[in-house]
XYZ file of C-alpha atoms in Angstrom:
686
model
C -7.243 -37.644 -7.524
C -10.031 -35.009 -7.414
C -9.499 -31.501 -8.132
C -7.751 -30.533 -4.914
C -4.175 -29.756 -4.984
C -4.391 -30.243 -1.377
C -4.051 -34.004 -2.068
C -0.419 -33.331 -2.024
C 2.090 -34.465 0.407
C 5.037 -32.184 -0.128
C 8.680 -32.940 0.305
C 10.478 -30.044 1.980
C 13.792 -30.197 0.289
C 16.914 -28.287 1.464
C 20.139 -28.445 0.192
C 22.568 -26.481 -2.222
C 20.753 -24.357 -4.826
C 20.797 -25.881 -8.571
C 23.672 -24.566 -10.492
C 21.453 -22.687 -12.722
C 19.481 -20.515 -10.489
C 15.778 -19.805 -11.440
C 14.805 -16.312 -12.616
C 12.600 -14.907 -9.857
C 9.016 -14.303 -10.941
C 6.789 -11.974 -8.988
C 3.167 -12.643 -8.579
C 1.197 -12.917 -11.911
C -1.989 -14.125 -13.267
C -2.074 -17.565 -14.805
C -3.617 -17.341 -18.111
C -5.765 -20.609 -17.849
C -7.530 -22.307 -15.073
C -7.496 -25.888 -15.957
C -7.564 -28.287 -12.981
C -4.594 -30.553 -12.260
C -3.938 -33.103 -9.571
C -0.865 -33.750 -7.688
C 0.602 -37.055 -6.803
C 1.817 -37.031 -3.091
C 5.509 -37.301 -2.401
C 6.587 -38.866 1.120
C 6.297 -36.413 3.640
C 9.476 -35.437 5.520
C 10.227 -33.320 8.506
C 10.346 -29.393 7.520
C 13.886 -27.990 8.443
C 14.218 -24.226 8.761
C 13.884 -22.351 5.489
C 17.015 -21.470 3.719
C 18.022 -17.783 2.972
C 19.308 -16.573 -0.360
C 20.527 -12.985 -1.056
C 18.226 -11.426 -3.521
C 19.655 -10.598 -7.095
C 19.134 -7.139 -8.227
C 18.737 -5.990 -11.825
C 21.023 -3.480 -13.228
C 19.239 0.021 -13.884
C 20.422 3.664 -14.369
C 17.568 5.463 -12.581
C 14.841 4.861 -10.127
C 11.347 6.431 -10.791
C 8.968 6.299 -7.808
C 5.366 6.967 -8.066
C 3.629 7.769 -4.939
C -0.105 6.788 -6.012
C -2.133 8.419 -3.055
C -5.949 8.528 -2.257
C -5.951 12.205 -2.541
C -2.772 13.320 -4.249
C 0.028 11.711 -6.314
C 3.413 12.363 -7.664
C 6.716 11.115 -8.917
C 10.353 11.573 -8.158
C 13.608 10.189 -9.231
C 17.269 9.567 -8.621
C 20.172 8.251 -10.805
C 21.993 5.255 -9.695
C 25.335 6.990 -9.834
C 24.086 9.573 -7.317
C 21.370 7.536 -5.562
C 20.631 10.069 -2.509
C 20.084 13.155 -4.853
C 16.212 12.980 -5.240
C 14.809 14.940 -8.139
C 11.339 16.087 -7.500
C 8.790 16.263 -10.450
C 8.011 19.641 -12.097
C 5.622 21.762 -10.199
C 2.193 21.015 -11.442
C -0.009 23.536 -13.352
C -3.069 24.719 -11.708
C -3.904 24.068 -8.093
C -5.178 25.632 -4.886
C -3.698 28.858 -3.382
C -1.525 28.018 -0.334
C -1.076 24.380 -1.317
C 2.433 23.016 -2.430
C 2.192 21.661 -6.020
C 4.902 18.999 -5.789
C 1.902 16.696 -6.103
C -1.335 16.681 -8.080
C -4.623 15.444 -7.177
C -5.491 11.940 -7.786
C -8.118 12.722 -10.441
C -8.719 11.179 -13.764
C -10.968 12.488 -16.542
C -11.994 10.045 -19.510
C -14.047 11.229 -22.524
C -17.709 10.082 -22.699
C -16.102 7.312 -25.078
C -13.719 6.234 -22.161
C -10.751 7.345 -23.717
C -8.010 9.205 -21.685
C -8.278 13.028 -21.345
C -6.242 14.253 -18.387
C -5.088 13.782 -14.942
C -4.590 15.889 -11.609
C -5.157 19.433 -11.759
C -5.856 19.619 -15.535
C -8.447 17.009 -15.241
C -10.145 18.718 -12.198
C -10.244 22.010 -13.666
C -11.570 20.919 -17.061
C -14.288 18.912 -15.488
C -14.983 22.204 -13.342
C -15.571 24.026 -16.677
C -17.775 21.651 -18.418
C -21.375 22.643 -19.185
C -23.485 20.812 -16.425
C -25.336 18.911 -18.921
C -22.257 17.793 -20.900
C -20.253 17.007 -17.504
C -22.905 14.202 -17.142
C -21.443 12.299 -19.846
C -17.740 12.629 -18.793
C -16.139 10.134 -16.629
C -14.520 11.673 -13.755
C -12.788 9.598 -10.981
C -11.343 10.751 -7.634
C -10.106 9.058 -4.493
C -10.417 5.794 -6.201
C -7.572 3.980 -4.612
C -9.574 3.389 -1.638
C -11.872 1.134 -3.583
C -9.111 -1.550 -3.836
C -8.525 -1.590 -0.274
C -12.400 -1.970 0.596
C -13.065 -4.502 -2.133
C -13.605 -7.787 -0.479
C -13.583 -9.859 -3.767
C -10.980 -7.945 -5.687
C -10.558 -9.247 -9.407
C -9.172 -8.279 -12.632
C -12.746 -7.361 -13.568
C -13.734 -5.329 -10.707
C -15.445 -2.075 -11.772
C -14.983 1.586 -10.442
C -17.874 4.133 -10.459
C -17.202 7.453 -11.779
C -18.845 10.682 -10.373
C -21.726 10.418 -12.917
C -22.446 6.918 -11.841
C -21.136 5.141 -15.118
C -18.644 2.123 -14.442
C -15.424 1.146 -15.886
C -12.727 -1.719 -15.244
C -10.618 -0.628 -12.270
C -7.654 -1.947 -14.095
C -8.173 0.392 -16.880
C -8.564 3.234 -14.562
C -5.496 2.513 -12.792
C -3.445 2.001 -15.824
C -4.582 5.294 -17.337
C -3.388 7.088 -14.346
C -0.015 5.096 -14.182
C 0.625 5.454 -18.030
C 0.166 9.458 -17.455
C 3.037 9.321 -14.847
C 5.261 7.321 -16.926
C 4.973 9.611 -19.893
C 5.537 12.521 -17.676
C 8.732 10.971 -15.959
C 10.219 9.730 -19.062
C 9.862 13.068 -20.856
C 11.537 14.763 -17.816
C 14.449 12.084 -17.774
C 14.816 12.635 -21.511
C 15.235 16.470 -21.145
C 17.595 16.157 -18.263
C 19.625 13.226 -19.708
C 19.351 12.874 -23.434
C 21.968 10.237 -23.489
C 20.111 8.085 -21.226
C 19.096 4.767 -23.040
C 15.194 4.071 -22.772
C 15.233 0.357 -22.783
C 15.650 -1.448 -19.364
C 17.213 1.563 -17.681
C 14.461 2.514 -15.422
C 13.442 0.723 -12.126
C 9.927 1.773 -11.252
C 8.681 1.825 -7.768
C 4.958 1.949 -6.801
C 3.805 2.699 -3.206
C 1.009 0.850 -1.676
C -0.297 0.800 2.034
C 1.290 -1.774 4.321
C -2.147 -2.954 5.283
C -2.963 -3.995 1.698
C -3.412 -7.701 1.372
C -1.637 -9.733 -1.655
C -4.692 -9.226 -4.104
C -4.599 -5.534 -3.929
C -0.659 -5.464 -4.473
C -0.917 -7.965 -7.462
C -3.727 -5.624 -8.814
C -1.230 -2.651 -8.797
C 1.338 -4.888 -10.653
C -1.191 -5.771 -13.161
C -2.320 -2.108 -13.661
C 1.467 -1.322 -14.150
C 2.064 -4.054 -16.879
C -1.262 -2.765 -18.690
C 0.297 0.772 -18.403
C 3.582 -0.148 -19.935
C 5.824 0.537 -17.092
C 7.365 -2.803 -17.424
C 6.760 -6.237 -19.072
C 6.013 -9.371 -17.770
C 9.350 -10.884 -18.785
C 11.024 -8.055 -17.034
C 8.892 -8.025 -13.910
C 11.857 -7.410 -11.647
C 12.228 -3.939 -13.001
C 9.197 -2.960 -10.741
C 9.102 -2.946 -7.143
C 6.077 -2.535 -4.752
C 7.141 -0.297 -1.909
C 5.050 -0.442 1.336
C 4.107 3.362 2.442
C 5.393 3.496 6.107
C 8.535 1.310 5.198
C 9.314 4.043 2.506
C 8.930 6.832 4.955
C 11.018 5.042 7.582
C 13.744 4.399 5.008
C 13.640 8.378 4.282
C 13.494 9.409 7.833
C 16.724 7.642 8.749
C 18.498 9.908 6.418
C 17.076 13.200 7.923
C 19.346 15.470 10.039
C 18.125 16.888 13.278
C 17.070 20.604 11.761
C 14.884 18.803 9.266
C 12.646 17.404 12.010
C 10.237 18.997 14.388
C 9.413 17.815 17.790
C 5.871 18.327 18.570
C 6.486 18.135 22.408
C 8.350 21.191 22.329
C 5.446 23.240 20.486
C 4.824 26.485 21.922
C 1.416 26.878 23.797
C -1.434 27.813 21.605
C 0.582 27.198 18.422
C -1.188 25.797 15.574
C 1.199 25.944 12.621
C 4.021 23.581 11.722
C 6.433 26.193 11.632
C 5.881 27.425 15.248
C 7.713 24.034 16.626
C 11.223 24.274 17.245
C 13.760 21.967 15.979
C 14.464 18.682 17.502
C 17.876 19.556 17.412
C 18.521 20.992 21.129
C 16.653 17.821 22.558
C 19.363 15.775 21.409
C 22.409 17.877 21.811
C 23.568 16.250 24.945
C 23.258 12.809 23.531
C 25.044 13.630 20.289
C 28.073 15.125 22.137
C 28.212 11.668 24.063
C 27.826 9.705 20.997
C 30.774 11.670 19.138
C 33.119 10.364 21.805
C 32.322 6.971 20.818
C 34.600 5.687 18.112
C 32.143 2.737 17.188
C 29.387 5.285 16.698
C 31.263 7.615 14.772
C 32.102 4.594 12.411
C 28.566 3.675 12.248
C 27.391 7.057 11.238
C 29.873 7.171 8.391
C 29.442 3.514 7.125
C 25.437 3.523 7.376
C 24.971 6.914 5.853
C 22.186 7.615 8.140
C 21.199 11.094 9.588
C 22.147 12.544 12.948
C 19.017 11.507 14.774
C 19.789 7.868 13.703
C 23.594 8.195 14.803
C 22.288 9.005 18.200
C 20.368 5.728 18.355
C 22.014 2.488 19.584
C 21.683 -0.888 18.048
C 18.290 -2.342 18.892
C 16.456 1.091 19.251
C 12.688 0.979 18.317
C 10.548 3.592 16.637
C 7.199 3.616 15.130
C 6.101 5.245 11.801
C 2.370 6.378 11.615
C 1.697 7.220 7.824
C -1.465 9.228 7.786
C -2.767 9.533 4.250
C -5.604 10.320 2.427
C -7.357 6.958 2.546
C -5.691 4.902 5.233
C -3.369 4.985 8.279
C -0.604 2.584 8.251
C 1.590 1.706 11.468
C 4.864 -0.065 11.241
C 7.453 -0.660 14.184
C 11.208 -0.866 13.210
C 14.192 -1.681 14.930
C 17.429 -0.207 13.794
C 20.350 -2.721 13.182
C 24.138 -1.897 13.113
C 26.555 -1.767 11.695
C 24.768 -0.960 8.251
C 21.596 0.910 9.432
C 19.250 -1.966 8.185
C 15.615 -2.244 9.555
C 13.913 -4.990 11.236
C 10.094 -5.055 11.424
C 8.980 -5.922 14.939
C 5.271 -6.370 14.355
C 3.109 -6.982 11.372
C 1.738 -3.821 9.557
C -1.507 -2.586 11.082
C -3.984 0.252 10.414
C -7.307 1.018 9.045
C -9.403 3.178 6.835
C -8.650 6.399 9.010
C -7.512 8.592 6.245
C -8.419 12.410 5.607
C -11.218 11.234 3.247
C -12.780 10.235 6.620
C -13.224 14.143 7.310
C -14.631 14.633 3.836
C -17.470 11.953 4.556
C -18.190 13.609 7.773
C -18.640 16.770 5.886
C -20.951 15.085 3.466
C -23.038 13.575 6.419
C -23.168 16.901 7.812
C -24.835 18.352 4.562
C -27.152 15.301 4.367
C -28.446 16.462 7.918
C -29.059 19.834 6.703
C -30.350 19.394 3.273
C -31.471 15.756 3.261
C -29.815 12.456 2.009
C -32.076 12.464 -0.989
C -31.200 15.744 -2.240
C -27.409 15.251 -1.822
C -27.561 11.923 -3.650
C -29.581 13.870 -6.501
C -27.314 16.728 -6.404
C -24.219 14.396 -6.785
C -25.742 12.595 -9.543
C -26.996 15.424 -11.643
C -24.667 18.040 -10.958
C -21.307 16.073 -10.617
C -19.097 18.834 -11.589
C -20.573 21.251 -8.995
C -20.236 18.577 -6.294
C -16.532 18.461 -7.171
C -16.490 22.168 -6.685
C -18.021 21.957 -3.196
C -15.562 19.521 -2.288
C -12.509 21.600 -3.347
C -14.135 24.538 -1.486
C -14.286 22.404 1.710
C -10.588 20.946 1.256
C -9.342 24.400 1.221
C -10.939 25.176 4.528
C -10.153 21.988 6.065
C -6.245 22.632 5.584
C -6.651 25.906 7.764
C -8.381 24.126 10.545
C -6.372 23.996 13.807
C -7.000 23.433 17.514
C -6.479 26.824 18.583
C -7.732 28.743 15.652
C -10.083 31.567 16.429
C -13.044 32.687 14.177
C -15.466 30.851 11.906
C -14.534 29.429 8.543
C -16.560 30.078 5.532
C -17.180 27.344 2.817
C -18.354 28.388 -0.512
C -21.497 26.932 -1.951
C -21.680 26.712 -5.705
C -24.525 28.823 -7.371
C -25.590 25.736 -9.036
C -26.204 24.095 -5.586
C -28.277 27.221 -4.226
C -30.366 27.145 -7.414
C -30.638 23.269 -7.667
C -31.813 23.176 -4.029
C -34.416 25.888 -4.391
C -35.976 24.297 -7.606
C -36.193 20.804 -5.762
C -37.253 21.985 -2.461
C -39.178 25.151 -3.094
C -37.222 27.163 -0.462
C -33.760 28.590 -0.261
C -30.812 27.101 1.537
C -31.190 29.809 4.302
C -34.555 28.132 5.129
C -32.996 24.677 5.112
C -30.307 25.695 7.589
C -32.999 27.471 10.019
C -35.082 24.362 9.925
C -32.141 21.810 10.565
C -31.119 20.671 13.951
C -27.634 21.514 13.144
C -27.003 24.944 15.078
C -23.265 25.385 14.410
C -23.491 26.028 10.676
C -25.004 29.531 9.744
C -25.826 31.080 6.486
C -23.782 33.906 5.147
C -25.226 36.425 2.833
C -22.175 36.156 0.869
C -23.370 32.586 -0.341
C -21.179 30.617 2.310
C -21.769 28.079 4.942
C -20.323 29.640 8.027
C -18.907 26.894 10.270
C -17.577 27.370 13.786
C -14.082 26.106 14.403
C -15.502 23.734 17.021
C -17.835 22.247 14.293
C -14.877 21.930 12.134
C -12.985 20.090 14.610
C -15.784 17.825 15.387
C -15.792 16.556 11.828
C -12.071 15.572 12.419
C -12.758 13.579 15.542
C -13.930 10.016 14.575
C -10.979 9.960 12.154
C -8.452 11.171 14.699
C -9.694 8.919 17.387
C -9.454 5.912 15.259
C -5.700 6.841 14.476
C -4.999 7.308 18.071
C -6.654 4.126 19.103
C -4.744 2.125 16.680
C -1.431 3.687 17.864
C -2.241 2.937 21.426
C -3.390 -0.736 20.617
C -0.058 -1.271 18.849
C 2.003 0.236 21.708
C 0.316 -2.122 24.155
C 1.780 -5.116 22.141
C 4.429 -6.791 23.916
C 6.514 -7.002 20.669
C 6.860 -3.333 20.595
C 7.825 -2.520 24.081
C 10.501 0.240 24.455
C 9.237 2.452 21.583
C 10.216 5.985 22.335
C 9.721 7.742 19.027
C 6.909 8.232 16.785
C 7.213 9.710 13.159
C 4.052 11.104 11.882
C 4.120 11.291 8.075
C 1.645 11.488 5.162
C -0.496 14.072 3.703
C -2.939 14.098 6.455
C 0.062 14.458 9.066
C 0.160 18.138 7.759
C -3.104 18.578 9.704
C -2.432 20.735 12.886
C -5.732 19.150 14.288
C -4.135 15.608 14.046
C -0.943 16.735 14.989
C -2.293 18.282 18.489
C -4.474 15.357 19.161
C -1.603 12.830 18.818
C 0.686 14.937 20.844
C -2.028 15.355 23.518
C -2.899 11.583 23.660
C 0.628 10.154 23.360
C 2.830 12.693 24.770
C 2.005 12.040 28.370
C 3.300 8.388 27.844
C 6.761 9.386 27.294
C 6.537 9.199 23.510
C 8.249 11.642 21.212
C 6.192 12.730 18.238
C 8.432 13.943 15.513
C 7.193 15.315 12.184
C 9.719 15.776 9.134
C 9.381 19.264 7.610
C 8.385 17.872 4.174
C 5.866 15.463 5.720
C 3.707 15.274 2.653
C 6.675 14.180 0.465
C 8.189 11.668 2.856
C 6.748 8.633 1.361
C 7.672 9.853 -2.227
C 11.329 10.498 -1.399
C 11.680 7.206 0.697
C 10.264 5.272 -2.285
C 13.137 6.391 -4.388
C 15.855 5.388 -1.738
C 13.964 2.043 -1.294
C 14.179 1.598 -5.210
C 17.849 2.058 -4.986
C 18.545 -0.176 -2.173
C 15.533 -2.517 -1.563
C 17.358 -4.541 0.952
C 17.489 -1.806 3.717
C 14.216 -3.665 5.233
C 16.064 -6.967 6.266
C 13.423 -8.579 8.238
C 9.466 -8.360 7.987
C 6.723 -9.903 9.819
C 4.371 -12.086 7.867
C 0.802 -10.592 8.243
C -1.018 -13.921 7.861
C -0.449 -17.714 7.989
C 0.114 -19.344 4.522
C -0.062 -22.960 3.528
C -1.530 -25.541 1.369
C -3.804 -28.593 1.881
C -2.176 -31.920 2.097
C -2.623 -35.591 2.871
C -0.994 -37.067 5.943
C -0.938 -40.712 7.186
C -4.063 -40.978 9.394
C -3.097 -41.382 13.139
C -6.144 -42.684 15.191
C -6.657 -40.455 18.169
C -4.914 -37.856 16.839
C -6.957 -36.814 13.607
C -10.800 -36.650 13.453
C -12.608 -39.756 11.987
C -14.302 -37.848 9.468
C -11.057 -36.599 7.796
C -10.207 -40.509 7.244
C -9.691 -41.345 3.554
C -8.634 -44.920 2.461
C -7.006 -45.159 -0.906
C -5.052 -48.209 -2.334
C -5.099 -49.700 1.023
C -3.436 -46.647 2.963
C -5.174 -44.614 5.508
C -4.987 -40.766 4.808
C -5.985 -37.749 6.878
C -7.505 -35.129 4.445
C -7.576 -31.449 4.580
C -4.357 -31.004 6.617
C -3.128 -27.398 6.659
C 0.529 -27.563 5.925
C 2.051 -24.305 7.056
C 4.735 -22.394 4.821
C 4.880 -19.312 7.041
C 2.829 -18.413 10.423
C 1.367 -14.967 11.046
C 3.669 -12.631 12.893
C 6.587 -14.767 12.014
C 9.770 -12.892 11.232
C 10.943 -13.671 7.762
C 14.333 -12.376 6.331
C 14.637 -10.954 2.920
C 15.693 -13.700 0.670
C 14.731 -16.403 2.879
C 13.113 -19.340 1.023
C 10.510 -22.011 1.891
C 11.043 -24.894 -0.325
C 8.693 -27.758 -1.314
C 8.745 -30.492 -4.017
C 5.999 -31.643 -6.005
C 5.481 -34.545 -8.460
C 3.017 -34.265 -11.172
C 0.108 -36.889 -10.974
C 0.419 -38.027 -14.736
C 2.933 -38.473 -17.514
C 2.792 -35.390 -19.876
C 1.204 -33.251 -17.368
C 1.899 -29.453 -18.513
C 0.512 -27.756 -15.632
C 0.437 -28.072 -11.816
C -2.191 -25.866 -9.778
C -2.037 -25.882 -6.163
C -4.396 -23.901 -4.062
C -3.041 -21.725 -1.414
C -4.829 -20.988 2.022
C -4.444 -18.263 4.559
C -5.741 -17.411 7.997
C -4.976 -14.829 10.770
C -4.421 -17.645 13.309
C -1.094 -19.386 13.926
C -2.301 -22.743 14.867
C -4.868 -23.855 12.366
C -4.849 -27.558 11.771
C -7.223 -28.003 8.679
C -8.134 -26.074 5.687
C -11.644 -26.442 6.942
C -11.042 -24.624 10.140
C -12.942 -21.560 10.836
C -11.089 -18.467 9.573
C -9.115 -20.552 7.049
C -9.771 -19.588 3.467
C -8.558 -20.077 -0.221
C -6.579 -17.005 -1.158
C -4.862 -17.907 -4.222
C -3.066 -20.662 -6.379
C 0.438 -21.574 -7.176
C 0.911 -22.157 -10.771
C 3.901 -24.355 -12.372
C 3.959 -24.457 -16.041
C 5.837 -27.630 -17.031
C 7.756 -28.445 -20.252
C 7.271 -31.881 -21.750
C 8.951 -34.811 -19.849
C 11.039 -35.787 -22.676
C 12.540 -32.297 -23.140
C 15.408 -32.902 -21.112
C 18.315 -35.505 -21.716
C 18.246 -36.597 -18.070
C 14.353 -37.610 -18.093
C 14.853 -40.990 -19.918
C 15.652 -43.043 -16.786
C 13.259 -41.351 -14.589
C 10.591 -43.697 -13.165
C 7.077 -42.387 -14.563
C 4.980 -40.261 -12.308
C 8.010 -39.289 -10.207
C 9.126 -36.035 -11.918
C 10.064 -33.654 -9.123
C 9.399 -30.055 -9.419
C 10.968 -27.872 -6.662
C 9.376 -24.655 -5.436
C 10.804 -21.767 -3.523
C 8.862 -19.323 -2.010
C 9.889 -16.039 -0.481
C 7.626 -14.469 2.285
C 10.167 -11.857 3.419
C 9.750 -9.238 0.480
C 6.953 -6.732 0.039
C 5.318 -9.300 -2.267
C 5.140 -13.104 -1.982
C 7.512 -14.425 -4.679
C 8.230 -17.971 -6.078
C 10.499 -19.626 -8.158
C 10.796 -23.333 -9.473
C 13.089 -25.661 -11.158
C 12.796 -29.212 -12.514
C 14.850 -31.265 -10.383
C 15.552 -33.836 -13.257
C 16.834 -31.234 -15.799
C 17.915 -28.417 -13.443
C 15.843 -26.024 -15.558
C 13.745 -23.100 -14.469
C 9.961 -23.804 -14.396
C 7.552 -20.812 -14.964
C 5.960 -20.234 -11.661
C 3.562 -17.676 -10.603
C 1.302 -17.047 -7.548
C -2.228 -15.702 -8.445
C -4.194 -13.839 -5.761
C -6.813 -12.286 -8.124
C -8.660 -15.302 -9.648
C -9.871 -17.075 -6.588
């Protein structure tokens, strides 16, 4: 057969699991790309997938790394006390008025490409470099967004440093993850010297829920390169979806740890001015305490007071507003164990806090010219970083009811560079520009009105609100009455006020945890301790393979007819594994059986296809695209004692795929020998 693995008629096998269960293998990158054909097995009707309880590896401690667009950090908890979360040490350096339990996602490499520093240390060192010397150093910031926006992400994707030089993205991410690994292990050794180092840590990496499979696999590959885990112990690393982690954490909170934006005092703009949600639920709580069943649920599930007041089936939304993206998820609380069920596939978009930074950059381009800003960024990269830091400090103080202008310091090198490039000073540029809400201060600052600052927020904030409103209109999520606003951007009083004004009138209660910027990090630790807490997820896409089916005149298009060995086949049929928006339980398996096309075949490679539609018929339909490949590595056919009597060409390999986890996973077994087959799904070598 030609090089389509789609020339496969899979057999959907259901029955008892083999006595020797295959070891789960998360997505990985096949090392070779040789082409292998597949001989068709007789098609059979596809029964419902079979569920299998996921097996958890043993570990002593969970370390979660919240790798954010603008800031990152780690936290951990021990298996014998899973709900006591230890935050990482306070970071050295930082900005006045900003909590330092996270550090900026900034990486500095030497001119030779070697690791120098990360976080505040990297930022401050780069700031202090001589302008000419800084042009040779590789400084990366806010680079996580590149993985989300890359349409053709591969292991060879490049990232551009501030000075314009490029480096493989995988190495950049690995440098950052290695930094956190070394810091976390050092702190663990100091706190618990008797803790064995090998195979005792379960690592958790956070990613946006809207990231596609290639981006998730990319983070896993970076973790392998950084030495967090080995491919042989891939189950020691979990990928956590950021809004899910926030949801897991919020369900543990007590009422005094939450703030209800609907009860904000008029004119208030600060987080602390909102009263607790406690009084709003007092009556409901008293009623609930009279219910013996609810008291039992509260004790058994270990959820916080707010969740104890919720009944089985209650629904809520989590809006994770981070530096780069906004992630929306809707969960339903299940009793008796407080597990969570996803009601609609994760949605969102690139509406993070960096959108405000980009709006500020566009404002500078209007005043000083796009060509000048581009030249300044290229020739004075360290000074540009200084300017963005100055803006970040003022951005954090912006509020809807703030009175008085905000002053943003311009670096001296900016002022001098502009005068040399243009022949006049920045004050003249401001007078000549059409921007009348930004003035020049004699102290060397841009003086921006509060209205002007709030306008910079509007495109990003409007995008967030529109996404929330669109999701609330979906029939699958009707009945949602509670919205948790989490993530670093959720600290912004401008965003809080806009969301409350837009959605509070709809009867939606908007709630913000006190430690809103650390919600995802802490939730990722809890998720690592009990990854089964999210019991049901929704598939974001339809996945399947191309197969041959018997041609049926009148039902199949004539151009799909293939006659081979006297048989009439319909080519390019899209056989679905799972449909978009389908509910899939954790551990639920979709099984298919394949037969190698020739004796002695060592590798089977099957193309995977995906689309957003639920009803695609052929892999050539609009919107259907190849998204990856399922790879099965086979032992020699004569390697087992039970293969001698097997007919040639009928060796059956049974693959089991799981779509209900945070990553798509696959296991496989050789039916004739009952031995595990090395299996992997590669989404990065498309």
